[in-house]
Coordinates of C-alpha atoms and ligand atoms in Angstrom, one line a residue:
M15 CA -151.5 -16.4 -3.5
S16 CA -148.2 -15.9 -1.6
L17 CA -147.6 -12.7 0.3
V18 CA -144.9 -11.7 -2.0
K19 CA -147.0 -12.1 -5.1
K20 CA -149.7 -10.0 -3.5
L21 CA -147.2 -7.4 -2.7
L22 CA -145.9 -7.5 -6.2
L23 CA -149.3 -7.0 -7.7
S24 CA -150.2 -4.3 -5.2
T25 CA -147.1 -2.2 -6.0
S26 CA -148.4 1.3 -6.6
V27 CA -147.8 3.6 -9.5
A28 CA -146.3 6.1 -7.1
A29 CA -143.9 3.5 -5.8
V30 CA -142.8 2.6 -9.3
A31 CA -142.2 6.3 -10.0
S32 CA -139.9 6.5 -7.0
F33 CA -137.3 4.3 -8.8
S34 CA -136.1 2.9 -5.6
N35 CA -135.2 -0.7 -4.9
Q36 CA -135.5 -0.2 -1.2
V37 CA -138.3 -1.1 1.1
S38 CA -140.6 1.9 1.3
A39 CA -140.4 3.7 4.6
T40 CA -144.1 4.5 4.6
D41 CA -145.9 1.2 3.7
E42 CA -143.0 -1.2 4.3
R43 CA -143.8 -3.0 1.1
P44 CA -141.0 -4.0 -1.3
I45 CA -141.0 -1.6 -4.2
I46 CA -140.4 -3.2 -7.5
D47 CA -138.5 -0.9 -9.7
Y48 CA -139.8 -1.4 -13.3
N49 CA -136.8 0.6 -14.5
Y50 CA -134.8 -2.5 -14.0
R51 CA -135.0 -5.2 -16.6
F52 CA -134.9 -8.2 -14.3
L53 CA -136.9 -8.8 -11.1
P54 CA -135.5 -10.8 -8.2
E55 CA -137.2 -13.3 -6.0
I56 CA -138.5 -11.6 -2.8
S57 CA -139.3 -13.0 0.6
R58 CA -139.4 -12.1 4.3
K59 CA -138.1 -15.0 6.2
G60 CA -135.2 -16.4 4.3
M61 CA -133.8 -17.3 0.9
V62 CA -131.7 -19.9 -0.8
S63 CA -130.0 -19.5 -4.2
S64 CA -128.3 -22.4 -5.8
Q65 CA -127.4 -23.9 -9.2
E66 CA -130.0 -26.8 -8.8
A67 CA -133.7 -26.4 -8.0
I68 CA -134.2 -29.5 -5.9
A69 CA -131.2 -28.6 -3.7
T70 CA -132.5 -25.1 -3.3
Q71 CA -135.8 -26.5 -2.2
V72 CA -134.0 -28.7 0.4
G73 CA -132.4 -25.5 1.8
A74 CA -135.6 -23.6 1.8
D75 CA -137.4 -26.4 3.7
I76 CA -134.7 -26.4 6.4
L77 CA -135.2 -22.6 6.8
A78 CA -139.0 -23.1 6.9
Q79 CA -138.5 -25.7 9.7
G80 CA -136.6 -23.0 11.7
G81 CA -133.1 -24.0 10.9
N82 CA -130.5 -21.3 10.5
A83 CA -128.6 -20.3 7.4
V84 CA -125.7 -22.7 8.2
D85 CA -128.1 -25.6 8.7
A86 CA -129.7 -24.8 5.3
A87 CA -126.2 -24.4 3.7
V88 CA -125.0 -27.7 4.9
A89 CA -128.2 -29.4 3.8
V90 CA -127.8 -27.8 0.3
G91 CA -124.2 -28.9 0.2
F92 CA -125.1 -32.5 0.7
A93 CA -128.2 -32.3 -1.6
L94 CA -126.1 -30.8 -4.4
A95 CA -123.7 -33.8 -4.0
V96 CA -126.6 -35.9 -5.2
T97 CA -128.5 -33.7 -7.7
L98 CA -125.6 -31.7 -9.3
P99 CA -122.9 -34.3 -9.7
Q100 CA -120.9 -32.1 -12.1
A101 CA -119.9 -29.8 -9.2
G102 CA -121.8 -30.6 -6.0
N103 CA -119.7 -33.2 -4.2
L104 CA -118.5 -35.3 -1.4
G105 CA -115.2 -35.9 -3.2
G106 CA -114.0 -32.3 -3.6
G107 CA -113.6 -29.2 -1.4
G108 CA -114.4 -25.5 -1.1
F109 CA -114.8 -22.4 1.0
M110 CA -117.6 -21.1 3.1
M111 CA -118.1 -17.5 4.3
V112 CA -120.5 -17.1 7.2
H113 CA -122.0 -14.0 8.7
L114 CA -123.2 -14.6 12.3
A115 CA -125.8 -11.9 12.9
E116 CA -126.0 -12.2 16.7
E117 CA -122.2 -11.9 17.2
D118 CA -121.8 -9.6 14.2
K119 CA -118.9 -11.7 13.2
Q120 CA -117.7 -13.3 9.9
V121 CA -115.9 -16.6 9.6
A122 CA -114.0 -18.1 6.6
I123 CA -114.0 -21.9 6.6
D124 CA -111.3 -23.4 4.4
Y125 CA -112.2 -27.0 3.4
R126 CA -110.0 -27.0 0.2
E127 CA -108.5 -30.3 -0.8
M128 CA -105.0 -31.1 0.5
A129 CA -102.2 -32.8 -1.6
P130 CA -101.6 -36.3 -0.4
A131 CA -98.3 -36.9 1.6
R132 CA -96.8 -38.7 -1.4
A133 CA -97.4 -35.8 -3.8
H134 CA -94.3 -34.1 -5.2
R135 CA -93.4 -31.1 -7.3
D136 CA -92.8 -32.9 -10.6
M137 CA -95.5 -35.5 -10.3
F138 CA -97.3 -34.4 -13.5
L139 CA -94.2 -33.9 -15.7
D140 CA -93.5 -36.3 -18.6
E141 CA -90.0 -37.5 -19.7
N142 CA -89.6 -34.2 -21.6
G143 CA -90.4 -32.1 -18.6
D144 CA -93.7 -31.1 -20.0
V145 CA -97.0 -31.2 -18.1
D146 CA -98.9 -34.4 -18.8
R147 CA -102.4 -32.9 -19.0
K148 CA -104.1 -36.3 -18.9
L149 CA -102.3 -37.3 -15.7
A150 CA -103.0 -33.9 -14.1
G151 CA -106.7 -33.8 -15.1
Y152 CA -108.1 -37.3 -15.4
S153 CA -106.0 -39.8 -13.4
H154 CA -106.2 -41.0 -9.8
L155 CA -103.2 -38.8 -9.1
A156 CA -105.3 -35.7 -10.0
A157 CA -107.3 -36.1 -6.8
G158 CA -106.5 -34.1 -3.7
V159 CA -107.7 -35.3 -0.3
P160 CA -111.4 -34.4 -0.2
G161 CA -112.4 -31.7 2.3
T162 CA -116.2 -31.3 1.7
V163 CA -117.5 -33.7 4.3
A164 CA -115.1 -32.2 7.0
G165 CA -116.0 -28.6 5.9
L166 CA -119.8 -29.1 6.1
H167 CA -119.5 -31.1 9.3
H168 CA -117.4 -28.3 10.8
A169 CA -119.8 -25.6 9.8
L170 CA -122.7 -27.4 11.2
S171 CA -121.2 -28.4 14.5
E172 CA -119.7 -24.9 15.1
Y173 CA -122.5 -22.6 13.8
G174 CA -125.6 -24.7 13.0
T175 CA -128.6 -25.6 15.2
M176 CA -129.7 -28.9 13.8
S177 CA -128.2 -32.4 13.9
L178 CA -126.2 -33.9 11.1
P179 CA -128.8 -36.6 10.5
E180 CA -131.5 -33.9 10.2
V181 CA -129.7 -31.9 7.5
I182 CA -128.3 -34.9 5.6
A183 CA -131.7 -36.8 5.5
P184 CA -133.0 -35.0 2.4
A185 CA -129.8 -35.9 0.4
I186 CA -130.0 -39.6 1.5
K187 CA -133.6 -39.7 0.4
L188 CA -132.8 -38.2 -3.0
A189 CA -130.0 -40.6 -3.5
R190 CA -131.9 -43.7 -2.3
D191 CA -135.3 -43.0 -3.8
G192 CA -134.0 -41.2 -6.8
F193 CA -134.8 -37.8 -8.3
K194 CA -136.1 -36.6 -11.7
V195 CA -133.3 -35.9 -14.1
S196 CA -133.5 -32.2 -15.2
Y197 CA -132.9 -31.0 -18.7
A198 CA -129.7 -29.4 -17.4
L199 CA -128.4 -32.7 -16.0
E200 CA -129.4 -34.6 -19.1
S201 CA -127.5 -32.3 -21.4
S202 CA -124.5 -32.0 -19.0
L203 CA -124.1 -35.9 -18.8
A204 CA -124.8 -36.4 -22.5
A205 CA -122.1 -33.9 -23.5
R206 CA -119.5 -35.8 -21.5
T207 CA -120.7 -39.4 -22.2
K208 CA -117.4 -40.6 -23.7
R209 CA -115.2 -39.2 -20.9
L210 CA -117.4 -40.3 -18.0
T211 CA -118.3 -43.8 -19.3
S212 CA -114.6 -44.5 -19.7
N213 CA -114.6 -45.0 -15.9
K214 CA -116.6 -48.2 -15.1
A215 CA -117.9 -47.0 -11.7
T216 CA -119.0 -43.6 -13.2
A217 CA -120.7 -45.3 -16.1
K218 CA -122.6 -47.7 -13.7
A219 CA -123.6 -44.9 -11.3
Y220 CA -124.6 -42.1 -13.7
F221 CA -125.6 -43.8 -16.9
K222 CA -128.1 -46.4 -18.0
E223 CA -127.1 -49.9 -19.3
G224 CA -124.6 -49.6 -22.2
G225 CA -123.5 -46.1 -21.2
V226 CA -126.7 -44.5 -22.4
P227 CA -127.4 -41.0 -20.8
Y228 CA -130.5 -40.5 -18.8
S229 CA -133.2 -38.3 -20.3
A230 CA -134.9 -35.5 -18.6
G231 CA -137.8 -36.7 -16.5
E232 CA -136.3 -40.2 -15.9
I233 CA -135.5 -41.1 -12.3
L234 CA -131.8 -41.4 -11.3
T235 CA -131.1 -43.4 -8.1
L236 CA -127.6 -43.4 -6.6
P237 CA -127.6 -46.3 -4.0
D238 CA -123.9 -46.4 -3.3
L239 CA -123.9 -42.7 -2.7
A240 CA -126.9 -43.1 -0.5
N241 CA -125.0 -45.6 1.6
T242 CA -122.0 -43.3 1.9
L243 CA -124.3 -40.5 3.0
Q244 CA -125.9 -42.8 5.5
R245 CA -122.5 -43.7 7.0
I246 CA -121.7 -39.9 7.3
S247 CA -125.1 -39.4 9.0
D248 CA -124.5 -42.3 11.4
L249 CA -120.8 -41.8 12.2
G250 CA -120.0 -38.2 11.3
L251 CA -116.5 -37.7 10.1
D252 CA -115.7 -41.3 10.7
G253 CA -118.3 -42.2 8.1
F254 CA -116.0 -40.7 5.5
Y255 CA -112.4 -40.3 6.7
R256 CA -112.3 -43.7 8.5
G257 CA -114.1 -47.1 8.2
L258 CA -115.7 -48.4 5.1
T259 CA -115.7 -45.2 3.0
A260 CA -112.0 -44.6 3.7
D261 CA -111.3 -48.2 2.8
L262 CA -113.1 -47.8 -0.5
I263 CA -111.2 -44.7 -1.3
V264 CA -107.8 -46.2 -0.4
T265 CA -108.6 -49.4 -2.4
E266 CA -109.5 -47.3 -5.4
M267 CA -106.2 -45.4 -5.1
A268 CA -104.1 -48.5 -4.6
K269 CA -105.7 -50.3 -7.6
H270 CA -105.1 -47.4 -10.0
G271 CA -101.9 -45.7 -8.9
G272 CA -103.3 -42.9 -6.9
F273 CA -101.6 -41.5 -3.8
I274 CA -104.3 -41.0 -1.2
T275 CA -103.8 -43.2 1.9
H276 CA -105.6 -43.8 5.2
D277 CA -103.2 -41.4 6.9
D278 CA -104.0 -38.7 4.3
L279 CA -107.7 -39.1 5.1
T280 CA -107.4 -39.0 8.9
N281 CA -104.9 -36.1 8.7
Y282 CA -107.3 -33.9 6.6
K283 CA -108.0 -30.7 8.5
V284 CA -110.5 -27.9 8.1
V285 CA -109.0 -24.5 8.8
E286 CA -110.8 -21.4 9.9
R287 CA -109.0 -18.5 8.3
T288 CA -109.1 -14.8 9.0
P289 CA -111.4 -13.3 6.3
V290 CA -109.9 -10.8 3.9
R291 CA -111.5 -7.4 4.3
G292 CA -111.7 -4.3 2.1
T293 CA -113.9 -1.3 1.4
Y294 CA -115.4 0.2 -1.7
K295 CA -116.9 3.7 -1.5
G296 CA -118.4 3.0 1.9
Y297 CA -119.3 -0.6 1.4
D298 CA -117.4 -3.3 3.3
I299 CA -116.3 -6.4 1.5
V300 CA -115.5 -9.6 3.4
S301 CA -114.2 -12.5 1.4
M302 CA -112.1 -15.7 1.3
P303 CA -108.4 -15.4 2.0
P304 CA -105.7 -17.7 0.6
P305 CA -105.5 -20.5 -0.3
S306 CA -108.1 -18.8 -2.5
S307 CA -106.9 -15.9 -4.5
G308 CA -110.5 -14.8 -4.8
G309 CA -110.9 -12.3 -1.9
V310 CA -107.5 -10.8 -2.3
H311 CA -107.8 -9.9 -5.9
L312 CA -111.5 -9.0 -5.7
I313 CA -110.4 -6.3 -3.1
Q314 CA -107.3 -5.3 -5.1
I315 CA -109.3 -4.7 -8.2
L316 CA -112.0 -2.8 -6.3
N317 CA -109.2 -0.7 -4.7
I318 CA -107.9 0.3 -8.1
L319 CA -111.4 1.1 -9.5
E320 CA -112.3 3.1 -6.4
G321 CA -110.1 5.9 -7.7
Y322 CA -112.2 6.4 -10.8
D323 CA -115.6 8.0 -11.4
L324 CA -117.2 5.0 -13.0
Q325 CA -120.7 6.5 -12.8
S326 CA -119.5 9.3 -15.1
S327 CA -117.7 7.0 -17.5
G328 CA -120.8 4.8 -17.5
Q329 CA -121.7 1.2 -16.9
N330 CA -120.1 -1.1 -19.5
S331 CA -118.9 1.8 -21.6
A332 CA -115.6 1.4 -23.4
Q333 CA -114.0 3.7 -20.9
T334 CA -115.2 1.9 -17.9
L335 CA -114.4 -1.6 -19.3
H336 CA -110.9 -0.4 -20.3
L337 CA -110.2 0.6 -16.7
M338 CA -111.7 -2.7 -15.4
I339 CA -109.5 -4.7 -17.8
E340 CA -106.4 -2.8 -16.8
A341 CA -107.1 -3.4 -13.1
M342 CA -107.8 -7.1 -13.7
R343 CA -104.6 -7.4 -15.7
R344 CA -102.5 -6.1 -12.9
A345 CA -104.2 -8.2 -10.2
Y346 CA -103.9 -11.4 -12.1
A347 CA -100.2 -10.7 -12.8
D348 CA -99.7 -10.5 -9.0
R349 CA -101.8 -13.7 -8.6
S350 CA -99.3 -15.6 -10.7
K351 CA -96.4 -14.8 -8.4
H352 CA -97.6 -14.1 -4.9
L353 CA -100.6 -16.4 -4.2
G354 CA -100.5 -19.9 -2.8
D355 CA -101.3 -21.9 0.4
P356 CA -100.5 -19.5 3.3
D357 CA -99.4 -22.5 5.4
F358 CA -96.5 -23.0 2.9
Y359 CA -95.8 -19.6 1.4
A360 CA -95.9 -16.2 3.0
V361 CA -98.6 -14.6 0.8
P362 CA -98.3 -10.8 1.1
V363 CA -102.1 -10.3 1.6
N364 CA -101.8 -7.0 3.4
Q365 CA -99.6 -5.5 0.7
L366 CA -101.8 -6.7 -2.1
I367 CA -105.0 -5.2 -0.6
D368 CA -103.3 -2.0 0.5
K369 CA -105.1 1.1 -0.9
G370 CA -101.7 2.8 -1.4
Y371 CA -100.5 -0.1 -3.5
A372 CA -103.7 0.1 -5.6
G373 CA -102.9 3.8 -6.1
E374 CA -99.5 3.0 -7.5
L375 CA -101.0 0.5 -9.9
R376 CA -103.6 3.0 -10.9
S377 CA -101.0 5.5 -11.7
L378 CA -99.5 3.1 -14.2
I379 CA -102.8 2.7 -16.1
D380 CA -103.1 4.8 -19.2
P381 CA -106.7 6.0 -19.3
N382 CA -106.8 5.7 -23.1
K383 CA -104.6 2.9 -24.0
A384 CA -104.2 -0.8 -23.2
T385 CA -100.9 -1.9 -21.6
P386 CA -99.7 -5.1 -23.2
S387 CA -99.5 -7.8 -20.6
S388 CA -95.9 -8.4 -21.6
E389 CA -95.2 -5.0 -20.1
V390 CA -97.0 -5.8 -16.8
A391 CA -94.9 -8.0 -14.5
P392 CA -96.0 -9.2 -11.1
S393 CA -95.0 -6.5 -8.6
K394 CA -91.7 -6.8 -6.8
I395 CA -93.4 -6.8 -3.4
L396 CA -91.7 -9.2 -1.0
P397 CA -93.6 -11.9 0.7
D398 CA -94.7 -11.1 4.3
D399 CA -92.7 -13.0 6.9
G400 CA -93.3 -15.5 5.8
P401 CA -114.7 -25.4 -15.6
N402 CA -116.9 -26.5 -12.9
T403 CA -117.5 -25.3 -9.5
T404 CA -120.7 -24.3 -7.9
H405 CA -121.8 -21.5 -5.6
Y406 CA -124.8 -21.1 -3.4
S407 CA -126.0 -18.4 -1.0
V408 CA -128.4 -18.5 2.0
V409 CA -129.9 -15.9 4.3
D410 CA -132.1 -16.7 7.2
Q411 CA -134.8 -14.9 9.2
H412 CA -132.2 -13.7 11.7
G413 CA -129.9 -12.1 9.1
N414 CA -127.3 -14.9 9.2
M415 CA -125.8 -15.3 5.8
V416 CA -123.7 -18.0 4.1
A417 CA -121.8 -17.8 0.8
N418 CA -120.4 -21.2 -0.1
T419 CA -118.4 -22.2 -3.2
Y420 CA -117.3 -25.8 -3.6
T421 CA -116.0 -27.8 -6.5
L422 CA -114.5 -30.9 -8.1
N423 CA -112.5 -28.6 -10.3
Y424 CA -113.6 -29.6 -13.9
S425 CA -117.2 -30.7 -14.6
Y426 CA -117.4 -34.1 -12.8
G427 CA -113.8 -33.6 -11.6
S428 CA -111.5 -36.4 -12.7
G429 CA -114.6 -38.3 -13.9
I430 CA -113.5 -41.1 -11.6
T431 CA -116.1 -42.6 -9.2
V432 CA -114.9 -44.4 -6.1
E433 CA -116.1 -47.9 -6.7
G434 CA -118.7 -48.9 -4.1
A435 CA -118.9 -45.4 -2.6
G436 CA -120.7 -43.7 -5.4
F437 CA -119.1 -40.3 -5.4
I438 CA -116.8 -38.6 -8.0
L439 CA -113.3 -37.6 -7.1
N440 CA -111.9 -34.1 -7.7
N441 CA -109.0 -33.3 -10.0
E442 CA -108.0 -30.3 -7.9
M443 CA -104.3 -31.2 -8.0
D444 CA -104.4 -29.5 -11.5
D445 CA -104.9 -26.1 -9.7
F446 CA -101.3 -26.3 -8.5
S447 CA -98.6 -25.0 -10.9
A448 CA -97.5 -28.4 -12.2
K449 CA -94.6 -26.6 -13.9
P450 CA -93.9 -23.1 -12.8
G451 CA -94.7 -20.7 -15.7
S452 CA -96.8 -23.3 -17.6
P453 CA -100.6 -22.6 -17.7
N454 CA -103.1 -24.9 -16.1
A455 CA -106.5 -25.8 -17.5
Y456 CA -107.7 -22.2 -17.1
G457 CA -104.7 -20.7 -18.7
L458 CA -103.5 -19.5 -15.3
V459 CA -99.8 -19.5 -14.8
G460 CA -98.2 -19.7 -11.3
E461 CA -94.8 -19.9 -9.8
E462 CA -93.2 -21.3 -6.6
A463 CA -95.9 -20.0 -4.3
N464 CA -98.3 -22.6 -5.9
A465 CA -95.8 -25.4 -6.6
I466 CA -96.9 -28.9 -5.6
E467 CA -95.9 -30.0 -2.0
P468 CA -97.2 -32.7 0.2
K469 CA -100.2 -31.6 2.4
K470 CA -100.4 -28.3 0.6
R471 CA -103.7 -26.8 -0.7
P472 CA -103.8 -25.8 -4.4
L473 CA -104.5 -22.2 -5.1
S474 CA -108.1 -21.4 -5.9
S475 CA -110.0 -18.6 -7.5
M476 CA -113.2 -19.3 -5.6
T477 CA -114.7 -16.1 -4.2
P478 CA -117.5 -16.6 -1.8
T479 CA -118.2 -13.0 -0.7
L480 CA -120.2 -11.0 1.8
V481 CA -120.9 -7.3 1.3
F482 CA -122.0 -4.9 4.0
K483 CA -123.8 -1.6 3.5
D484 CA -123.7 0.9 6.3
G485 CA -122.3 -1.8 8.5
N486 CA -125.3 -4.1 7.9
P487 CA -125.1 -7.4 6.1
W488 CA -126.3 -6.8 2.5
V489 CA -125.2 -9.3 -0.1
A490 CA -123.9 -12.9 -0.2
T491 CA -122.7 -14.0 -3.6
G492 CA -120.1 -16.0 -5.6
S493 CA -119.8 -18.0 -8.8
P494 CA -118.3 -20.9 -10.6
G495 CA -116.0 -20.4 -13.6
G496 CA -112.4 -21.3 -12.8
S497 CA -110.2 -18.3 -13.4
T498 CA -113.2 -16.1 -14.2
I499 CA -114.8 -16.5 -10.7
I500 CA -113.1 -13.4 -9.4
T501 CA -114.0 -11.0 -12.2
V502 CA -117.6 -12.4 -12.4
T503 CA -118.1 -11.8 -8.6
L504 CA -116.5 -8.4 -9.0
Q505 CA -118.8 -7.2 -11.7
T506 CA -121.9 -8.5 -9.9
I507 CA -121.2 -6.5 -6.7
L508 CA -119.9 -3.5 -8.6
N509 CA -123.1 -3.4 -10.6
M510 CA -125.0 -3.2 -7.2
M511 CA -122.6 -0.9 -5.3
E512 CA -121.6 1.5 -8.1
F513 CA -124.5 1.4 -10.5
N514 CA -127.3 0.8 -8.0
Q515 CA -128.7 -2.2 -9.8
N516 CA -131.0 -4.7 -8.1
V517 CA -129.6 -8.2 -7.6
A518 CA -131.3 -9.5 -10.7
T519 CA -130.2 -6.8 -13.1
A520 CA -126.7 -6.8 -11.7
T521 CA -126.5 -10.5 -12.3
S522 CA -127.9 -10.4 -15.8
F523 CA -125.7 -7.6 -17.1
A524 CA -123.1 -8.6 -19.8
R525 CA -119.6 -9.4 -18.4
I526 CA -116.0 -9.3 -19.5
H527 CA -112.9 -11.1 -18.2
H528 CA -109.2 -10.5 -18.4
Q529 CA -106.5 -12.5 -16.5
W530 CA -103.2 -11.0 -17.6
L531 CA -102.2 -14.1 -19.6
P532 CA -103.3 -14.9 -22.2
D533 CA -103.4 -11.1 -23.1
R534 CA -107.0 -11.0 -24.3
T535 CA -110.4 -9.9 -23.0
V536 CA -113.3 -12.3 -23.1
V537 CA -116.5 -10.4 -23.8
E538 CA -120.0 -11.8 -23.4
N539 CA -122.8 -11.2 -25.8
G540 CA -124.3 -7.9 -24.8
I541 CA -121.2 -5.7 -25.0
S542 CA -122.1 -3.6 -28.0
P543 CA -120.1 -3.8 -31.2
D544 CA -119.4 0.0 -30.9
T545 CA -118.0 -0.6 -27.4
Q546 CA -115.9 -3.5 -28.6
R547 CA -114.5 -1.4 -31.5
L548 CA -113.5 1.4 -29.1
L549 CA -111.8 -1.1 -26.9
E550 CA -109.9 -2.5 -29.9
Q551 CA -108.9 1.0 -30.8
M552 CA -107.4 1.4 -27.3
G553 CA -105.3 -1.7 -28.0
H554 CA -107.3 -4.5 -26.4
T555 CA -107.6 -7.9 -28.0
L556 CA -111.1 -9.2 -27.6
V557 CA -112.4 -12.7 -27.8
D558 CA -116.1 -13.5 -28.1
R559 CA -116.1 -16.8 -26.3
K560 CA -119.6 -17.6 -27.6
Y561 CA -120.6 -18.8 -24.2
T562 CA -121.1 -17.1 -20.9
L563 CA -119.0 -16.1 -17.9
G564 CA -119.9 -17.6 -14.5
S565 CA -123.2 -18.4 -12.8
T566 CA -123.7 -16.3 -9.7
Q567 CA -126.2 -17.3 -7.0
T568 CA -126.9 -14.2 -4.9
V569 CA -129.1 -13.2 -1.9
A570 CA -129.4 -9.7 -0.5
I571 CA -131.1 -8.1 2.5
E572 CA -132.9 -4.7 1.9
G573 CA -134.8 -3.5 5.0
E574 CA -137.2 -6.3 6.0
Y575 CA -137.0 -8.1 2.8
F576 CA -134.7 -10.6 1.2
Y577 CA -134.0 -10.4 -2.5
G578 CA -132.2 -13.1 -4.5
Y579 CA -131.5 -14.2 -8.0
S580 CA -130.1 -17.2 -9.8
D581 CA -127.9 -16.3 -12.8
P582 CA -129.8 -17.1 -16.0
R583 CA -126.5 -18.1 -17.8
R584 CA -126.7 -21.8 -16.8
P585 CA -129.8 -24.0 -16.8
G586 CA -131.4 -25.5 -13.7
A587 CA -130.6 -22.9 -11.1
K588 CA -133.2 -21.6 -8.7
T589 CA -133.7 -19.1 -5.9
I590 CA -136.5 -19.8 -3.5
G591 CA -137.7 -17.4 -0.8
V592 CA -139.2 -18.5 2.5
D593 CA -142.2 -16.6 3.8
E594 CA -143.3 -18.8 6.7
V595 CA -141.2 -20.4 9.4
K596 CA -143.0 -23.1 11.3
E597 CA -141.0 -23.2 14.5
S598 CA -137.8 -21.6 15.6
K599 CA -135.0 -24.0 16.5
Ligands
LIG26 N1 -111.0 -25.3 -9.2 C1 -111.1 -24.0 -9.5 C2 -110.7 -23.1 -8.4 O1 -110.6 -23.5 -7.3 O2 -110.4 -21.9 -8.6

């Protein structure tokens, strides 16, 4: 029996009665609070939480071998590229937040895709000047220059302790020898058979003869992908951005009217950005800055909410949800105007996360009545000078933490597999505003700040986030979900910070989402009909989307213990704790 299970069973009645989720000061055992409805995974030496169980195990094994959180995160990133093809990737990009325990320092690694040099502002407009959604979503033009391999390589070489061949080996083995298709992957592939099999290379790689989807329990091997991973293992960046893999990408583009060239690939750059920082009632929030809008608006919404007594109004009460919706509405209005790639547009980050500005926005919120979005314009602040993504979180025995969100954009991105290279290309170019004022696939509108330009990075909502309590690293979290990523991450940490919920209960609680336009609030099952009626009486339009919001993968440190939880909203996810580390690297 594992130590943790023993500890769980030995939890005393007295401990239960204390209603604490902290480590007990007297016996140093984790106290399981049965007042909470959901229990997290618990461990002492490390934890990995990801959307796919095999990849989580890969990360836990690296921690158990003595690798640090970055080693494990890079291994998980490569493993998900094999076992979670709907979002794990080599052909996409993302953002990684790292907390380095020894230096007490946080870094924000931007490996978002870049627009090819031949990209131009109107590339997705048809002859009537309307956005051609097929071109923006499903063509070779939809692909930005992939950043994932460069991002994972950068993280490992700067902050890891293991070699690239060591952390990539499990992914190569999974791709070459095959892995058991899960029910989650079977249903995901089956639901998109028509779209995915319309690309010959995708049909060959991810389906059986005749475009038949794999069934759960069958073995999927990905030999072309294994060879690509092997080249990365052998040659590092040159295994992807130069040589055979680059040739295969460029040939694919040239054959099908795509823009990516050898120069685009060799010019791809990872950027370390200054993390965006905020506070909420004594907690420190450290998150991803532009070109993600995630961190900025997470902090802006928290700043607005900080001025209210949410504990008195009550968790998920109509009053609290009203205030949350109004704060979300105002933040997303600002997103539409002010957010874009900071290398091309002077994003007014400091003004947007200013507590005084949040106070001004708060003063415009009627506590009893919804403000129609038509009456909420993006603020007039001036620039300074100037659905499928996946998230995973890792914590190691030293207290290093990683929150990583990466994506192909839609499920399986563009659906196009690079022939001979075995990986799927992103369709991240659709995250640009193809036509200012016209909504993208997530209904998000944008303006000049996010217009298409060569070498620019499309605006993202990805929100890999670290939270600190009393100055100590506490939580690493994030979510997929397109435009909903920010509000899902917000509610998860708010449930922990404001409502003292453990990581599992905070994750499982029902969520809502508002993004300014369209002017409607999405409510998950679990927001009571009474609450919904009260919100409607305040003037809110509610939509029951019939499916769920986001899928957070969260780890937390409490005293000597690590807690973690995989969101139950999407199948296949797993959090695994590590209790023994064989040797320290
Ligand atoms: N592709 C979704 C995002 O980056 O926000």
